[in-house]
CSV table of C-alpha atoms in Angstrom, one decimal:
chain,number,residue,atom,x,y,z
A,13,GLU,CA,-13.2,-5.3,-9.8
A,14,LEU,CA,-10.1,-7.5,-9.8
A,15,VAL,CA,-9.7,-9.6,-6.6
A,16,LEU,CA,-6.3,-10.9,-5.4
A,17,THR,CA,-6.2,-14.0,-3.2
A,18,GLN,CA,-3.0,-14.9,-1.4
A,19,SER,CA,-2.1,-18.3,0.0
A,20,PRO,CA,-1.4,-19.5,2.5
A,21,ASP,CA,-2.7,-17.0,5.1
A,22,THR,CA,0.2,-18.1,7.4
A,23,LEU,CA,3.5,-19.8,6.6
A,24,SER,CA,5.4,-21.2,9.5
A,25,LEU,CA,9.1,-21.8,8.7
A,26,SER,CA,12.5,-21.7,10.3
A,27,PRO,CA,15.4,-19.3,9.5
A,28,GLY,CA,17.3,-20.6,6.5
A,29,GLU,CA,14.3,-22.3,4.9
A,30,ARG,CA,12.8,-21.4,1.6
A,31,ALA,CA,9.4,-19.5,1.5
A,32,THR,CA,7.0,-19.7,-1.4
A,33,LEU,CA,4.0,-17.3,-1.4
A,34,SER,CA,1.2,-17.4,-3.9
A,35,CYS,CA,-1.0,-14.6,-5.3
A,36,ARG,CA,-3.9,-15.5,-7.6
A,37,ALA,CA,-5.9,-12.9,-9.5
A,38,SER,CA,-9.6,-13.2,-10.4
A,39,GLN,CA,-8.7,-12.1,-14.0
A,40,ALA,CA,-5.5,-11.5,-15.8
A,41,VAL,CA,-3.4,-8.7,-14.5
A,42,ASN,CA,-2.8,-6.0,-17.1
A,43,SER,CA,0.8,-6.0,-18.4
A,44,ASN,CA,1.8,-8.1,-15.3
A,45,TYR,CA,1.5,-4.9,-13.2
A,46,LEU,CA,1.9,-6.9,-10.0
A,47,ALA,CA,4.0,-5.9,-7.1
A,48,TRP,CA,4.9,-7.4,-3.7
A,49,PHE,CA,5.3,-5.5,-0.4
A,50,GLN,CA,6.8,-6.5,2.9
A,51,GLN,CA,5.4,-5.1,6.1
A,52,ARG,CA,7.2,-5.6,9.4
A,53,PRO,CA,5.4,-5.0,12.7
A,54,GLY,CA,4.9,-1.3,13.4
A,55,GLN,CA,6.4,-0.2,10.1
A,56,ALA,CA,5.1,1.0,6.8
A,57,PRO,CA,5.1,-1.4,3.9
A,58,ARG,CA,8.2,-1.6,1.7
A,59,LEU,CA,8.3,-2.4,-2.1
A,60,LEU,CA,10.1,-5.6,-2.9
A,61,ILE,CA,9.1,-6.6,-6.4
A,62,TYR,CA,7.3,-4.8,-9.3
A,63,GLU,CA,6.1,-5.9,-12.8
A,64,ALA,CA,5.9,-9.4,-11.3
A,65,THR,CA,9.6,-10.1,-11.6
A,66,LYS,CA,11.7,-6.9,-11.2
A,67,SER,CA,13.5,-6.2,-7.9
A,68,ALA,CA,13.1,-2.8,-6.3
A,69,THR,CA,16.1,-0.7,-5.2
A,70,ASP,CA,18.2,-2.2,-2.5
A,71,ILE,CA,16.2,-5.4,-2.2
A,72,PRO,CA,18.4,-8.5,-1.3
A,73,ASP,CA,18.7,-11.1,-4.1
A,74,ARG,CA,17.1,-13.8,-1.9
A,75,PHE,CA,13.8,-12.2,-2.8
A,76,SER,CA,12.4,-13.1,-6.3
A,77,GLY,CA,9.1,-12.8,-8.1
A,78,SER,CA,7.7,-15.0,-10.9
A,79,GLY,CA,4.5,-15.6,-12.7
A,80,SER,CA,2.3,-14.0,-15.3
A,81,GLY,CA,-1.4,-13.6,-16.2
A,82,SER,CA,-3.3,-14.4,-13.1
A,83,GLU,CA,-0.8,-16.5,-11.1
A,84,PHE,CA,2.2,-15.0,-9.3
A,85,THR,CA,4.7,-16.2,-6.7
A,86,LEU,CA,7.1,-14.5,-4.3
A,87,THR,CA,10.0,-16.7,-3.3
A,88,ILE,CA,12.4,-16.0,-0.4
A,89,SER,CA,15.3,-18.4,-1.0
A,90,ARG,CA,16.7,-18.5,2.6
A,91,LEU,CA,14.8,-16.8,5.3
A,92,GLU,CA,16.7,-14.3,7.5
A,93,PRO,CA,15.4,-13.3,10.9
A,94,GLN,CA,14.3,-9.9,9.5
A,95,ASP,CA,12.2,-11.6,6.8
A,96,PHE,CA,9.5,-12.8,9.2
A,97,ALA,CA,6.8,-10.3,8.4
A,98,VAL,CA,3.5,-9.9,6.4
A,99,TYR,CA,3.7,-9.9,2.6
A,100,TYR,CA,1.1,-8.3,0.3
A,101,CYS,CA,0.6,-8.6,-3.4
A,102,HIS,CA,-0.7,-5.6,-5.3
A,103,ASP,CA,-2.2,-5.1,-8.7
A,104,TYR,CA,-1.7,-1.6,-10.2
A,105,GLY,CA,-2.9,-2.3,-13.7
A,106,ASP,CA,-6.5,-1.5,-12.9
A,107,SER,CA,-7.1,2.2,-12.0
A,108,VAL,CA,-6.5,2.7,-8.3
A,109,GLY,CA,-5.5,-1.0,-7.8
A,110,THR,CA,-6.1,-3.6,-5.1
A,111,PHE,CA,-4.1,-5.6,-2.5
A,112,GLY,CA,-4.3,-9.2,-1.6
A,113,GLN,CA,-5.2,-10.0,2.0
A,114,GLY,CA,-1.6,-10.8,3.0
A,115,THR,CA,0.5,-13.8,4.0
A,116,LYS,CA,2.1,-13.8,7.4
A,117,VAL,CA,5.5,-15.6,7.5
A,118,GLU,CA,6.1,-16.6,11.1
A,119,VAL,CA,8.9,-18.4,12.9
A,120,LYS,CA,8.2,-22.1,13.3
B,7,VAL,CA,11.9,11.8,-1.2
B,8,GLN,CA,9.9,12.3,2.1
B,9,LEU,CA,6.2,12.1,2.9
B,10,ALA,CA,5.6,13.7,6.3
B,11,GLN,CA,2.2,12.9,7.6
B,12,SER,CA,0.3,14.8,10.3
B,13,GLY,CA,-0.1,13.4,13.8
B,14,SER,CA,-2.6,11.1,15.3
B,15,GLU,CA,-6.2,12.2,15.6
B,16,VAL,CA,-9.1,11.4,17.9
B,17,ARG,CA,-12.6,12.3,16.9
B,18,LYS,CA,-16.2,11.5,18.0
B,19,PRO,CA,-18.6,10.0,15.5
B,20,GLY,CA,-20.1,12.6,13.2
B,21,GLU,CA,-17.2,15.0,13.5
B,22,SER,CA,-15.2,16.2,10.5
B,23,LEU,CA,-11.5,15.4,10.0
B,24,THR,CA,-8.7,16.3,7.6
B,25,ILE,CA,-5.3,14.6,7.7
B,26,SER,CA,-2.3,15.8,5.6
B,27,CYS,CA,0.8,14.6,3.9
B,28,LYS,CA,3.7,17.1,3.1
B,29,ALA,CA,5.8,15.9,0.2
B,30,SER,CA,9.4,16.9,-0.4
B,31,GLY,CA,12.4,15.9,-2.4
B,32,TYR,CA,10.7,15.5,-5.8
B,33,LYS,CA,8.5,17.3,-8.3
B,34,PHE,CA,5.1,17.2,-6.6
B,35,THR,CA,3.1,17.8,-9.7
B,36,GLY,CA,4.8,15.0,-11.7
B,37,TYR,CA,3.6,12.0,-9.6
B,38,TRP,CA,0.4,10.6,-8.2
B,39,ILE,CA,0.0,10.7,-4.5
B,40,GLY,CA,-2.5,8.5,-2.6
B,41,TRP,CA,-3.9,7.1,0.6
B,42,VAL,CA,-3.9,3.5,1.9
B,43,ARG,CA,-6.0,2.4,4.9
B,44,GLN,CA,-5.0,-0.3,7.4
B,45,MET,CA,-7.6,-1.1,10.0
B,46,PRO,CA,-6.3,-2.5,13.3
B,47,GLY,CA,-4.7,-5.9,12.8
B,48,LYS,CA,-5.9,-6.0,9.2
B,49,GLY,CA,-4.6,-5.7,5.6
B,50,LEU,CA,-4.0,-2.9,3.2
B,51,GLU,CA,-6.8,-1.1,1.3
B,52,TRP,CA,-6.5,1.6,-1.4
B,53,VAL,CA,-8.6,4.7,-0.5
B,54,GLY,CA,-7.7,6.7,-3.7
B,55,ILE,CA,-5.1,8.7,-5.5
B,56,ILE,CA,-4.7,12.2,-7.0
B,57,TYR,CA,-2.5,13.7,-9.6
B,58,PRO,CA,-1.5,17.2,-8.3
B,59,GLY,CA,-0.6,18.3,-11.8
B,60,ASP,CA,-4.2,18.5,-12.9
B,61,SER,CA,-6.2,17.3,-9.8
B,62,ASP,CA,-7.3,14.1,-11.5
B,63,THR,CA,-8.6,12.0,-8.6
B,64,ARG,CA,-9.6,8.3,-8.5
B,65,TYR,CA,-11.3,6.5,-5.6
B,66,SER,CA,-11.6,2.8,-4.8
B,67,PRO,CA,-15.3,1.9,-5.1
B,68,SER,CA,-15.6,1.3,-1.3
B,69,PHE,CA,-14.5,4.8,-0.5
B,70,GLN,CA,-16.2,6.8,-3.3
B,71,GLY,CA,-18.4,9.4,-1.7
B,72,GLN,CA,-17.1,8.6,1.8
B,73,VAL,CA,-13.9,10.7,1.7
B,74,THR,CA,-12.4,13.5,-0.3
B,75,ILE,CA,-8.8,13.6,-1.5
B,76,THR,CA,-7.3,17.0,-2.5
B,77,ALA,CA,-3.8,18.4,-3.1
B,78,ASP,CA,-2.3,21.9,-2.8
B,79,ALA,CA,0.6,22.2,-5.2
B,80,SER,CA,1.7,25.5,-3.8
B,81,ILE,CA,2.7,23.8,-0.5
B,82,THR,CA,3.2,20.3,-1.9
B,83,THR,CA,0.7,18.8,0.4
B,84,ALA,CA,-2.1,16.2,0.0
B,85,TYR,CA,-5.1,15.8,2.2
B,86,LEU,CA,-7.7,13.2,3.1
B,87,HIS,CA,-11.0,14.6,4.4
B,88,TRP,CA,-14.0,13.2,6.1
B,89,ASN,CA,-17.2,15.3,6.5
B,90,SER,CA,-18.5,12.9,9.2
B,91,VAL,CA,-16.3,10.1,10.6
B,92,ARG,CA,-17.6,6.8,11.9
B,93,ALA,CA,-16.2,4.3,14.3
B,94,SER,CA,-15.4,2.1,11.3
B,95,ASP,CA,-12.9,4.8,10.0
B,96,THR,CA,-10.6,3.9,12.9
B,97,ALA,CA,-7.4,2.9,11.2
B,98,THR,CA,-3.9,3.9,10.2
B,99,TYR,CA,-3.8,5.9,7.0
B,100,TYR,CA,-0.6,5.8,4.9
B,101,CYS,CA,0.3,8.5,2.4
B,102,VAL,CA,2.1,7.0,-0.7
B,103,ARG,CA,3.8,8.2,-3.8
B,104,ARG,CA,2.9,6.5,-7.1
B,105,GLN,CA,5.1,6.9,-10.2
B,106,GLY,CA,2.1,6.8,-12.5
B,107,LEU,CA,-1.6,5.7,-12.6
B,108,ASN,CA,-0.5,2.2,-13.7
B,109,SER,CA,2.9,2.3,-12.0
B,110,ILE,CA,4.6,1.4,-8.8
B,111,THR,CA,4.1,2.8,-5.4
B,112,ASP,CA,7.6,3.5,-4.3
B,113,TYR,CA,7.5,5.7,-1.2
B,114,TRP,CA,5.3,5.5,2.0
B,115,GLY,CA,4.8,7.9,4.8
B,116,HIS,CA,4.9,6.7,8.4
B,117,GLY,CA,1.2,6.6,8.8
B,118,THR,CA,-1.5,8.6,10.6
B,119,LEU,CA,-3.5,6.9,13.3
B,120,VAL,CA,-7.2,8.0,13.3
B,121,THR,CA,-9.3,6.9,16.2
B,122,VAL,CA,-13.1,7.5,16.2
B,123,SER,CA,-14.8,6.8,19.5
B,124,SER,CA,-17.6,8.2,21.5
């Protein structure tokens, strides 16, 4: 079973700064079927990125995804107050799929 | 698209439980629908998914044999069932829509909190 490992566990940054989140897979992700979700406290997750680089509907352009194979990155170019949340990567190329353990982006 | 989940539940260990997810706003039999678990203060875990069009059901290895996922296309509702709950089943369970088996998860329900305590 494919395992996704996210780093770092916690990222402490200030509004306006750039955030770079990493997701590493234990084996290559089929067809780059890798997504990123944002979860704010008390809310359901929201799809940000799919197929590693494609933005979901109504997602601000400060969010971008990159990578292929087994190494993927989510970049938030300039953090807004509402971006402080937990982010999960998700592989959906392998049957049911799996999530990474999450990266919390917190206010420094 | 809306996924309306049933309300919070409290059960004692060993009791049975079924939670539901009423889908609307799209063709129910044309998409996969699934369940994601989030234990208190923890991350997301796939429980499993079902294709209501033919009842094809897939489970994550950790949940195989522990729960049952079903769907009733006549009332566009999916279910997650336990024969015997345990304290470790305490979590929020999200209902989600998936565009295909190897496709994106695009809609989420609000979550159902399940508490198992003696």
